Coordinates of C-alpha atoms and ligand atoms in Angstrom, one line a residue:
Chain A
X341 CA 0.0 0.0 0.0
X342 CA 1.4 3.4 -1.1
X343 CA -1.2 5.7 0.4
X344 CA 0.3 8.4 2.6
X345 CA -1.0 9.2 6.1
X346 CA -1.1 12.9 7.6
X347 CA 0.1 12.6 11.2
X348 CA 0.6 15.0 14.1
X349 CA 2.9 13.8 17.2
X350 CA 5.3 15.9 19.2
X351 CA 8.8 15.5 18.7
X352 CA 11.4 16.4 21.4
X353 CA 8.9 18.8 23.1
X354 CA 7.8 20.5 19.4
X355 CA 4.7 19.9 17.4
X356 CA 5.1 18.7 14.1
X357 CA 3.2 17.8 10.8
X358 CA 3.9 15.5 8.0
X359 CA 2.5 13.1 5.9
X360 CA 4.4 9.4 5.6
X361 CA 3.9 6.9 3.5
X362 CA 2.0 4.0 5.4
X363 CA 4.9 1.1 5.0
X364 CA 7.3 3.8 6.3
X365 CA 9.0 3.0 9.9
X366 CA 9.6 5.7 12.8
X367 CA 13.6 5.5 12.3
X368 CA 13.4 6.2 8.6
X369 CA 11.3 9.3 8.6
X370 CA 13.5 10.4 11.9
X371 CA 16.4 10.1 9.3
X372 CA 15.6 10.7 6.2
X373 CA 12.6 13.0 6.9
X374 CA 13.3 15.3 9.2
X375 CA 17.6 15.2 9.7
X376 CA 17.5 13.4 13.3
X377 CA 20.4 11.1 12.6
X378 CA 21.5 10.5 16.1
X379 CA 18.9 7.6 16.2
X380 CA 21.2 4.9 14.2
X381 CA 20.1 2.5 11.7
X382 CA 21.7 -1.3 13.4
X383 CA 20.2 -4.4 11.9
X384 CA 16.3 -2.7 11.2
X385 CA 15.3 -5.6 12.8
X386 CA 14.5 -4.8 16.9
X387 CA 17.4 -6.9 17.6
X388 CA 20.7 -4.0 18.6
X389 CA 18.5 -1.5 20.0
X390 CA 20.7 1.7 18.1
X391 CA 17.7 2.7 16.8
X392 CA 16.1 3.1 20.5
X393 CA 13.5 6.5 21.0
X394 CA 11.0 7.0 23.8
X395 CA 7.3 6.7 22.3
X396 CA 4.8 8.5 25.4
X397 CA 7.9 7.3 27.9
X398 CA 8.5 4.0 27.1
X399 CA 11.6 2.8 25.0
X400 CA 11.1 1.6 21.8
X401 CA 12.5 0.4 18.5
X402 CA 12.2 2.9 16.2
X403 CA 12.9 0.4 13.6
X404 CA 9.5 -1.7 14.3
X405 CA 7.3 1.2 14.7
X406 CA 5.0 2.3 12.2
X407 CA 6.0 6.4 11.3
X408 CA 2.2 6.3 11.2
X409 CA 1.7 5.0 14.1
X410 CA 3.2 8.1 16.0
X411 CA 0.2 10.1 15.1
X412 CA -1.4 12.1 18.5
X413 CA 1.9 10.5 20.6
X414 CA 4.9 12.2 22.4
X415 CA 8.5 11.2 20.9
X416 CA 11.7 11.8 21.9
X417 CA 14.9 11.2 20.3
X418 CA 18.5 11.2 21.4
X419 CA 18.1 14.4 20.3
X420 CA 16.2 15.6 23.3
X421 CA 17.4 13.3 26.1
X422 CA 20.4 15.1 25.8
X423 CA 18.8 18.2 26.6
X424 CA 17.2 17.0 29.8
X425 CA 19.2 17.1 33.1
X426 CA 19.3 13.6 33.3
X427 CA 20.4 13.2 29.9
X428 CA 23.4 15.2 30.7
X429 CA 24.1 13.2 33.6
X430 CA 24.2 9.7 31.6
X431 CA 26.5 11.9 29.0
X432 CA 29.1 13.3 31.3
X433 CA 28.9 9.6 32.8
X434 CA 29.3 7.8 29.8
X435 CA 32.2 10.1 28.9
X436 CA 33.9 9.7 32.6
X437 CA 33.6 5.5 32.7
X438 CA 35.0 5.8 28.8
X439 CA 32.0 4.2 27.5
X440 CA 32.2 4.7 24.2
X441 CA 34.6 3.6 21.2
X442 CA 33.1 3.4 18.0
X443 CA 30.1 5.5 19.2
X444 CA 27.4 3.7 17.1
X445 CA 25.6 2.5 20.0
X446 CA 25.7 5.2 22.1
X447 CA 22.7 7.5 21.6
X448 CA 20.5 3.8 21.7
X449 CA 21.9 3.3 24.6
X450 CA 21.4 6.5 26.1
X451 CA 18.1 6.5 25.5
X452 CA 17.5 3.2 26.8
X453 CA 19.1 4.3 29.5
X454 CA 17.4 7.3 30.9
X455 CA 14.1 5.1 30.6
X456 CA 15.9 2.5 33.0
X457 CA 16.6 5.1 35.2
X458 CA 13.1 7.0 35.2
X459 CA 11.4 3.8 36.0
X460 CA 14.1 2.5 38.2
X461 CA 15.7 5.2 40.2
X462 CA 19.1 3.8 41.4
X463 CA 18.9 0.6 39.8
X464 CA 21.5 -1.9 40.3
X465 CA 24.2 -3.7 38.0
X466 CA 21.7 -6.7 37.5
X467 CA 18.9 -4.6 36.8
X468 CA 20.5 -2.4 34.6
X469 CA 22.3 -5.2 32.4
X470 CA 18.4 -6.8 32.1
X471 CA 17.5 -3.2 31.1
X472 CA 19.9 -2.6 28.1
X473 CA 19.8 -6.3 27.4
X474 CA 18.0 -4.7 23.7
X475 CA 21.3 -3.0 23.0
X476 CA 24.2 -4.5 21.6
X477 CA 28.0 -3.5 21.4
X478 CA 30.4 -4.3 19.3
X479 CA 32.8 -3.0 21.4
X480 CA 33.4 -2.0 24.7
X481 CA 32.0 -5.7 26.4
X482 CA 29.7 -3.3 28.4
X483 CA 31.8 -3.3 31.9
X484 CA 32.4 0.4 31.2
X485 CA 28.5 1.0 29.8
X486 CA 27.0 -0.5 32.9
X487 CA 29.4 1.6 35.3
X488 CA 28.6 4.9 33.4
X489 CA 24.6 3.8 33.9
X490 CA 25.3 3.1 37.3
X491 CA 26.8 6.3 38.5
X492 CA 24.0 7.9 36.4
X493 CA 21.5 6.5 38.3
X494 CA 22.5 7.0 42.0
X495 CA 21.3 10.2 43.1
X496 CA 23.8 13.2 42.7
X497 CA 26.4 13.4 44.8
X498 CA 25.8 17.5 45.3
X499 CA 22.6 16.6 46.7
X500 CA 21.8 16.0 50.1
X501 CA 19.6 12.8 50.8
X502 CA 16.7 15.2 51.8
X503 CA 16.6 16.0 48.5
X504 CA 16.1 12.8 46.9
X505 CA 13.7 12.1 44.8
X506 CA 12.6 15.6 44.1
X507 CA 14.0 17.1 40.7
Chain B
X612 CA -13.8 -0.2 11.1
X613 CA -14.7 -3.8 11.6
X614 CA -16.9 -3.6 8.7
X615 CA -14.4 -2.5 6.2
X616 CA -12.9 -6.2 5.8
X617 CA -9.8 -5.7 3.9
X618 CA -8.1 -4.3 6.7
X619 CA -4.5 -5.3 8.0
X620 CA -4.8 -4.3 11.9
X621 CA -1.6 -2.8 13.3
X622 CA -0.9 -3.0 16.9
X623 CA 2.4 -3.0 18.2
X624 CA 3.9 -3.6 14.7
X625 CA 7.0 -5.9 16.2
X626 CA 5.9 -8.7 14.0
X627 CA 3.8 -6.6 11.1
X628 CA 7.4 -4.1 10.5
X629 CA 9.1 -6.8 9.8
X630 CA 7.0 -8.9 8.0
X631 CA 6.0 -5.7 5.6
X632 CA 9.9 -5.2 5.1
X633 CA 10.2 -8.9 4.0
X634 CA 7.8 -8.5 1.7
X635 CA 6.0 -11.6 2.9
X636 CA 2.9 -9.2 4.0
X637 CA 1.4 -6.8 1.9
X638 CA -0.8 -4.5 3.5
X639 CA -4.4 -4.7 2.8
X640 CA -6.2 -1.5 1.5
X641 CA -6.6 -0.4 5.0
X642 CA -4.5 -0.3 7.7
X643 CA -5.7 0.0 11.0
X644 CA -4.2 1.7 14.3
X645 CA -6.2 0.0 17.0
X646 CA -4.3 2.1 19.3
X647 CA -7.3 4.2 20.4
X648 CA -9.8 1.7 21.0
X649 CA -10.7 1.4 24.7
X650 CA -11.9 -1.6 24.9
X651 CA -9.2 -3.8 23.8
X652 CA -7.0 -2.4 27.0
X653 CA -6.8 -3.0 30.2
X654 CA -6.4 -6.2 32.6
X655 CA -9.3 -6.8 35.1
X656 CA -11.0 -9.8 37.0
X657 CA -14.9 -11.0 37.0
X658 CA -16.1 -14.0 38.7
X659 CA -12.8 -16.0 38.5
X660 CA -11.6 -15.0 35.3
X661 CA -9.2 -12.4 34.1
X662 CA -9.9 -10.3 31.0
X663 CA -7.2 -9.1 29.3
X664 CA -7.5 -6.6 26.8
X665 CA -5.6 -7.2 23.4
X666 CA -3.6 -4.3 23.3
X667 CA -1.9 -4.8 26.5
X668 CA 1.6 -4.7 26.3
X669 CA 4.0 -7.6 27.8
X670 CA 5.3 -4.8 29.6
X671 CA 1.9 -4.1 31.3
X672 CA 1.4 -7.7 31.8
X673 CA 4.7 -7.9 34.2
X674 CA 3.9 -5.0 36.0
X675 CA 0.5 -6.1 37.4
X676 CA 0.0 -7.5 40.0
X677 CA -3.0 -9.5 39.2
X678 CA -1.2 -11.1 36.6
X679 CA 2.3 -12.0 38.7
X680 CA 0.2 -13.1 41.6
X681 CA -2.5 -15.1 40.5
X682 CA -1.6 -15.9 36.8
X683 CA 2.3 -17.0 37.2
X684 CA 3.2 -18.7 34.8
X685 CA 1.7 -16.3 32.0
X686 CA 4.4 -13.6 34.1
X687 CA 7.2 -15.8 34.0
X688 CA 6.8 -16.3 30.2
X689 CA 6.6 -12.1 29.6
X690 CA 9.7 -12.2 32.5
X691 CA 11.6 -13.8 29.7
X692 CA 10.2 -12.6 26.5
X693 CA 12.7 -10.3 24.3
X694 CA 13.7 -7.1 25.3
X695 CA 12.4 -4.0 27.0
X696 CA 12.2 -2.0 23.9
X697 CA 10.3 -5.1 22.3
X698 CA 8.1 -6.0 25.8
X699 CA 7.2 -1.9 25.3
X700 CA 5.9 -2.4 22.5
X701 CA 4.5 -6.1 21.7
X702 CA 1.1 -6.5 22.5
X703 CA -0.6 -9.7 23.7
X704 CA -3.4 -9.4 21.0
X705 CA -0.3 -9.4 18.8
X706 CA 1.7 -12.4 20.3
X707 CA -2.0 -14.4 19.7
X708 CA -2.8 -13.4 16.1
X709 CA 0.9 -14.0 14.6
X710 CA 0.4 -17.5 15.7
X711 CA 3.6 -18.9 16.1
X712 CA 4.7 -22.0 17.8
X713 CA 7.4 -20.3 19.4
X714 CA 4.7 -17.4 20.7
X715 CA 6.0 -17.0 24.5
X716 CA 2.5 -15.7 26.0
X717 CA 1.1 -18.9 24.1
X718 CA 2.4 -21.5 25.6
X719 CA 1.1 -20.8 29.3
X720 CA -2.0 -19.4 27.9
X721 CA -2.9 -22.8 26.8
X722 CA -1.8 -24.1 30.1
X723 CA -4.3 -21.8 31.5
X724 CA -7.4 -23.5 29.1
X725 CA -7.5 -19.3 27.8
X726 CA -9.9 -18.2 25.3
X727 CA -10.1 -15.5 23.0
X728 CA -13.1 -13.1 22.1
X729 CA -13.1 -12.1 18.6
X730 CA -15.5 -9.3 17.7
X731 CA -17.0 -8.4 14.4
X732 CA -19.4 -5.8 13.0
X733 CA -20.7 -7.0 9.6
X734 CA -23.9 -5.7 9.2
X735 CA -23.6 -2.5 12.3
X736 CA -24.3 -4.9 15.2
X737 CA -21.5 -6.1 17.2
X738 CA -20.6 -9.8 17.1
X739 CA -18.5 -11.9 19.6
X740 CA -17.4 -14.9 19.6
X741 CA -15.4 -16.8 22.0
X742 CA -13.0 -19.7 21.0
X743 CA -10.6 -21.7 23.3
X744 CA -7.1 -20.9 22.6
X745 CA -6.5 -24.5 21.1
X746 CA -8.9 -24.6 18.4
X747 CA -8.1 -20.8 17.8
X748 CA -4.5 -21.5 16.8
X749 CA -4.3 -24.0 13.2
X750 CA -0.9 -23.8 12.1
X751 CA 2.1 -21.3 11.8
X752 CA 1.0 -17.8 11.3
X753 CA -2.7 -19.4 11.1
X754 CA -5.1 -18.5 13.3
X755 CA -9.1 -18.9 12.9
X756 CA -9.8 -15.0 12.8
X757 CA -12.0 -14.0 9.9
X758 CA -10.6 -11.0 8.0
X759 CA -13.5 -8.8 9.3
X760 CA -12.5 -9.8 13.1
X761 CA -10.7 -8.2 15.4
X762 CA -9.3 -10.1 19.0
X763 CA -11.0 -7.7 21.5
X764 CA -9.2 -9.6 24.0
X765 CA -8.2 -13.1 26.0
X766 CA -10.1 -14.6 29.1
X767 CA -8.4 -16.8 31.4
X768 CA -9.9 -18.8 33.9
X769 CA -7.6 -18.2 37.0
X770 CA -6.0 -21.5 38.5
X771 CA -7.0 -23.2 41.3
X772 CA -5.5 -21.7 45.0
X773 CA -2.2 -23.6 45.4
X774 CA -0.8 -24.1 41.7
X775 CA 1.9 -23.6 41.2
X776 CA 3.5 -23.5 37.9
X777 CA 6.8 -22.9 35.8
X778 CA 7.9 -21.6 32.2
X779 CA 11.0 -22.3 31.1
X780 CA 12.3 -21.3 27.5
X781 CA 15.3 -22.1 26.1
X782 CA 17.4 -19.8 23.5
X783 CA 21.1 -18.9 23.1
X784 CA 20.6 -14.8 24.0
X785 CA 18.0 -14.3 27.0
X786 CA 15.2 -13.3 25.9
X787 CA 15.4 -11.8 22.0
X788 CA 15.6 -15.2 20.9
X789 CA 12.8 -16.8 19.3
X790 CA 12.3 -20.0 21.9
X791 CA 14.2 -23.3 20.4
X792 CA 11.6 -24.9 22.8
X793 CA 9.4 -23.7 25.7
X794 CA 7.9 -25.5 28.8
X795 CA 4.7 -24.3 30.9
X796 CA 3.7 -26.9 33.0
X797 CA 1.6 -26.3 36.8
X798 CA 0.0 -28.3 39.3
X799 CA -1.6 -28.2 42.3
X800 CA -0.8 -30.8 45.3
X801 CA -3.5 -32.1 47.4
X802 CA -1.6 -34.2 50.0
X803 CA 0.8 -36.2 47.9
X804 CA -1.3 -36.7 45.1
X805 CA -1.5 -34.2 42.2
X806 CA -4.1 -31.9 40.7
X807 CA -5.4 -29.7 37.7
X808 CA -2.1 -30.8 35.9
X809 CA -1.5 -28.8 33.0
X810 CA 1.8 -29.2 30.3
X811 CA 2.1 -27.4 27.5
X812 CA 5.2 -26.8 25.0
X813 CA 6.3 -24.2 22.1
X814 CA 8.5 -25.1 19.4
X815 CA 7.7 -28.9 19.4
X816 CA 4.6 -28.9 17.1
X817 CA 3.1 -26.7 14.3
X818 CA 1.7 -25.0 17.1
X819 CA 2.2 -24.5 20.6
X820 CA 0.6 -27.7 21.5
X821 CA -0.7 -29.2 25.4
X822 CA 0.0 -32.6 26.4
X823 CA -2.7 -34.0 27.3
X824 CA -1.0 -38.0 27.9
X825 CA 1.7 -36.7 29.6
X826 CA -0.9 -34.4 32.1
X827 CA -3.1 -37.7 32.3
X828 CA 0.2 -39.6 33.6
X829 CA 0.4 -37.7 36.8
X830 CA -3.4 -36.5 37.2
X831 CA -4.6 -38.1 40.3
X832 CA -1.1 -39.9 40.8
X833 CA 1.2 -39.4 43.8
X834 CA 4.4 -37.3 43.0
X835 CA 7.1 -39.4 42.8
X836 CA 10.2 -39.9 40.3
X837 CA 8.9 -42.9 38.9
X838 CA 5.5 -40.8 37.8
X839 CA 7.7 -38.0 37.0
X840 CA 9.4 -40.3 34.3
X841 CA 6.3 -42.1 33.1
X842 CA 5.0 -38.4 32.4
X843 CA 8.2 -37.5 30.4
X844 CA 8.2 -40.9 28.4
X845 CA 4.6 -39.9 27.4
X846 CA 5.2 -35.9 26.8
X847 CA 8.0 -37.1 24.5
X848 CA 5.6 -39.3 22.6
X849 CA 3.2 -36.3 22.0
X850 CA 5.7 -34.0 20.4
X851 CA 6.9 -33.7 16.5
X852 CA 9.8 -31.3 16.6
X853 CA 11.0 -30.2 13.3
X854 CA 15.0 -29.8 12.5
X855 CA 15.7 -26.1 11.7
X856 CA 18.4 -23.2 11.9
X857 CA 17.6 -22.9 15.5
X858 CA 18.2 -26.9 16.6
X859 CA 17.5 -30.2 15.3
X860 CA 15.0 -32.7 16.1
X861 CA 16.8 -34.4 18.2
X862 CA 18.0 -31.8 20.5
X863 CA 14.8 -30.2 20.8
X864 CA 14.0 -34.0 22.4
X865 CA 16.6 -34.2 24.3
X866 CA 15.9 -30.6 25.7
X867 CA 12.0 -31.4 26.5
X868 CA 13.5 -34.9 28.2
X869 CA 15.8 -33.3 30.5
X870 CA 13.7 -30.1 30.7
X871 CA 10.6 -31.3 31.4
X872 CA 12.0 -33.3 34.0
X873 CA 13.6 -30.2 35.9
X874 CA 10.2 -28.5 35.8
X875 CA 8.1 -30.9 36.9
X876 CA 10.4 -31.6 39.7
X877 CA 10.0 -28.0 40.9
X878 CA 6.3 -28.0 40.2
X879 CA 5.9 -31.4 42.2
X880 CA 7.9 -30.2 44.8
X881 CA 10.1 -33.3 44.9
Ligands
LIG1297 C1 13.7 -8.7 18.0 C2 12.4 -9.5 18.3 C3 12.3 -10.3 19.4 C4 11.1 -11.0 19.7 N1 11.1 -11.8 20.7 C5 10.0 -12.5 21.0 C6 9.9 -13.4 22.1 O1 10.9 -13.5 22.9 N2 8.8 -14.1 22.3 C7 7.7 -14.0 21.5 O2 6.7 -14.6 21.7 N3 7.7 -13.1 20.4 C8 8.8 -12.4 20.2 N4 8.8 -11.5 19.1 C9 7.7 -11.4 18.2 C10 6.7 -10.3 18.5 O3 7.3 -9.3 19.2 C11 5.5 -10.7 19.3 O4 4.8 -11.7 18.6 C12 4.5 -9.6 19.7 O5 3.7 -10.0 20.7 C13 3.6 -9.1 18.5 O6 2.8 -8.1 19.0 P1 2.6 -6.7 18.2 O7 1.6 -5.9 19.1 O8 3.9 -6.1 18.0 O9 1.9 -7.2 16.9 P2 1.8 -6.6 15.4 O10 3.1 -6.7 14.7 O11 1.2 -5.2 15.5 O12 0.8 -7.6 14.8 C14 1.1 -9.0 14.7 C15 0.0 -9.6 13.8 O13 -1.3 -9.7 14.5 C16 -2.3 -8.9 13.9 N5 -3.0 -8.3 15.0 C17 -2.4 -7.6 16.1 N6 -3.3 -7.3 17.0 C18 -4.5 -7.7 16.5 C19 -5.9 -7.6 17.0 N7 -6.2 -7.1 18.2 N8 -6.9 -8.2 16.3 C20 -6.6 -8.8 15.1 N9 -5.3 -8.9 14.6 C21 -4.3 -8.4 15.3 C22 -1.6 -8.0 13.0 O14 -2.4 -7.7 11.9 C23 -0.4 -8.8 12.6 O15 -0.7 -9.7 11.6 C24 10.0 -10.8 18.8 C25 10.1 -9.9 17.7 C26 11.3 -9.3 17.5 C27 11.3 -8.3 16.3
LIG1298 S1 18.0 -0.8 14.0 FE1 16.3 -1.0 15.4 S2 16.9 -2.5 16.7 FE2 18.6 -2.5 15.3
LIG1299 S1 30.9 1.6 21.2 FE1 31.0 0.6 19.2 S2 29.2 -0.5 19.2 FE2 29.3 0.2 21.2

């Protein structure tokens, strides 16, 4: 079916408007459509997660979702996760535990990331290697990825433990 | 909607993206976001059974706690299926309708004697029908939904107080891999002897199949290693496991032998 479909969704906190073809997928008009290449193109098949976004807060393969089907729906890309606080946490922290090599992974995992953390605050090593257990590596064996998660999610250091929990 | 016909329903699209990118799907004149519909969400209990709304992700499933207490085993098979980015997005109604052998949720819905309501509007009035899981499912990919139906949602019957039952799946990553074979298998024990015994597999048969020999051989029987081994003898004789590029025939035997045995020990209590 080539029909297109007229959709309306907010991306990274902006309203936008397009019209997609119906067989087109989330990633591809992220890409190609609209110049958001930090979401990355892995296997386009849900399996390395490099392609992750947040769909109304919950992680997602951009890959298996329908462009359509973002119609009425909040998205956020890499893009915007850096933007947030926590998103510059899991940045700085992914820099300090030398997390990255080749890079390819990294905004997926970013992303998967500061979903772990919002629904699990402080979540531990086993719970965060279940967590990104949708992203693969190539590279660094993930010691240094699950570190730079972990010191992500405990609560800042600057902050006293009244504080916790509050943003 | 429903009365369109030529419809391809999209859900959660983890099976339909890549099927359309295949090319072994071609969408039908209209495709259809089911996302807004109401009625096919939520997970609630009436009179012993729990509805359970066909959009409901595998995600939702683990987090309620209707489901993890009183329907285990359909838990412990959504505790091991895929990923989180997939389990955010894969839908129950989903995991039914693609009708594969290997469907994780399957396997201990069957178990559970589930059924599914299918509802269809062909002439303005709503039509439901309800059809046990195991004469809904006919073959890979083949499910008896007419085109002009939709799966509202699946019913199952909660188990007895004091089942207790297991999943186990076996696959070389965690959870993205599609299940070489599965296991759900639950019983209750009254005294020493053994109740409501339900086995069913994935990956053995054209589609996730019970077993109903193997249940009959403990049934009624006292749990002890000798029964255990009679069951396995007949489970084994039940199954037709096909060689492909996930395992052969003969390990997928060898993996229900030695499998089956483990669970039903922990089921049993032995
Ligand atoms: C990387 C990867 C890993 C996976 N791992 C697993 C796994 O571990 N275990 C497992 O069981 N599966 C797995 N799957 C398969 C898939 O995720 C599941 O089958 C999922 O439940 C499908 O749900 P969905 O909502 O995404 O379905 P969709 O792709 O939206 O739909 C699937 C099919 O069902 C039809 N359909 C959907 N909802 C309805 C409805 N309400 N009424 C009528 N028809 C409907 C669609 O038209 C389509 O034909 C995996 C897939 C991928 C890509
Ligand atoms: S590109 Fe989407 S999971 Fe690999
Ligand atoms: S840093 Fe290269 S794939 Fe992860």
């Amino acid at each position: 079916m080539s029909a297109n479909c007229d959709i309306a969704f907010t991306l990274n906190g902006v309203k936008r408007e397009l019209s997609v073809p119906a067989g087109m997928s989330a990633l591809a008009m992220l890409r190609e459509r609209l110049g958001l290449t930090g979401t990355k193109y892995g296997c386009g098949e849900g399996e390395c997660g490099a392609c992750t976004i947040l769909v109304d807060g919950m992680s997602v393969n951009s890959c298996l979702l329908f462009a359509a089907d973002c119609d009425g729906r909040d998205v956020v890309t890499i893009e915007g996760v850096v933007q947030s606080e926590a998103g510059e946490r899991l940045r700085s922290a992914f820099v300090a535990s030398g997390a990255v090599q080749c890079g390819f992974c990294t905004p997926g995992l970013m992303v998967q990331a500061s979903h772990l953390i919002e629904q699990h605050p402080g979540a531990d090593e086993a719970a965060i290697r279940r967590g990104i257990e949708g992203n693969l590596c190539r590279c660094t064996g993930y010691r240094k990825i699950v570190d730079a998660i972990a010191s992500a999610a405990k609560p800042d250091p600057g902050q006293t433990p009244f504080s916790e929990g509050q943003p | 909607m429903l009365r369109a016909g030529d419809v391809t329903v999209l859900a959660g699209g983890t099976d339909l993206m890549p099927q359309t990118q295949a090319g072994r799907l071609r969408f039908r004149p209209v495709l259809m976001n089911v996302r807004r519909v109401p009625e096919l969400k939520g997970i609630a209990e009436d009179n012993g059974v729990v509805r359970i709304g066909a959009l409901v992700t595998i995600t939702e499933l683990l987090d309620s706690a209707l489901v993890r207490e009183r329907l285990n085993l359909l838990w412990q098979a959504c505790d091991h299926f895929a990923s989180d980015q997939i389990r955010n997005a894969a839908t129950i109604g989903g995991n039914l309708c693609n009708a594969s052998p290997a469907g994780d949720t399957l396997v201990p819905l069957l178990a559970l004697e589930a059924r599914v309501v299918l509802a269809a509007k062909p002439n303005g009035t709503l039509q439901i029908r309800r059809v046990p899981l195991a004469q809904f499912l006919l073959g890979p990919g083949r499910s008896c939904r007419g085109l002009t139906e939709l799966l509202a949602a699946v019913e199952v019957p909660l188990p007895g107080a004091g089942f207790v039952g297991e999943f186990y799946k076996h696959g070389t990553r965690p959870g993205l891999d599609i299940s070489t074979i599965s296991i759900a298998a639950g019983a209750r024990r009254d005294g020493a002897v053994l109740r409501d015994v339900r086995i069913a597999f994935g990956a053995v048969a054209p589609t996730v199949i019970r077993a109903p020999r193997a249940e009959a051989a403990l049934e009624g029987h006292r749990a002890d290693a000798a029964t255990l081994e009679a069951a396995v003898q007949a489970a084994l004789a039940e199954i037709h496991p096909i060689s492909d590029v996930r395992a052969s025939d003969w390990y997928r035997r060898e993996l229900i032998h030695n499998m089956l045995k483990r669970v039903l020990t922990h089921v049993c209590k032995l």
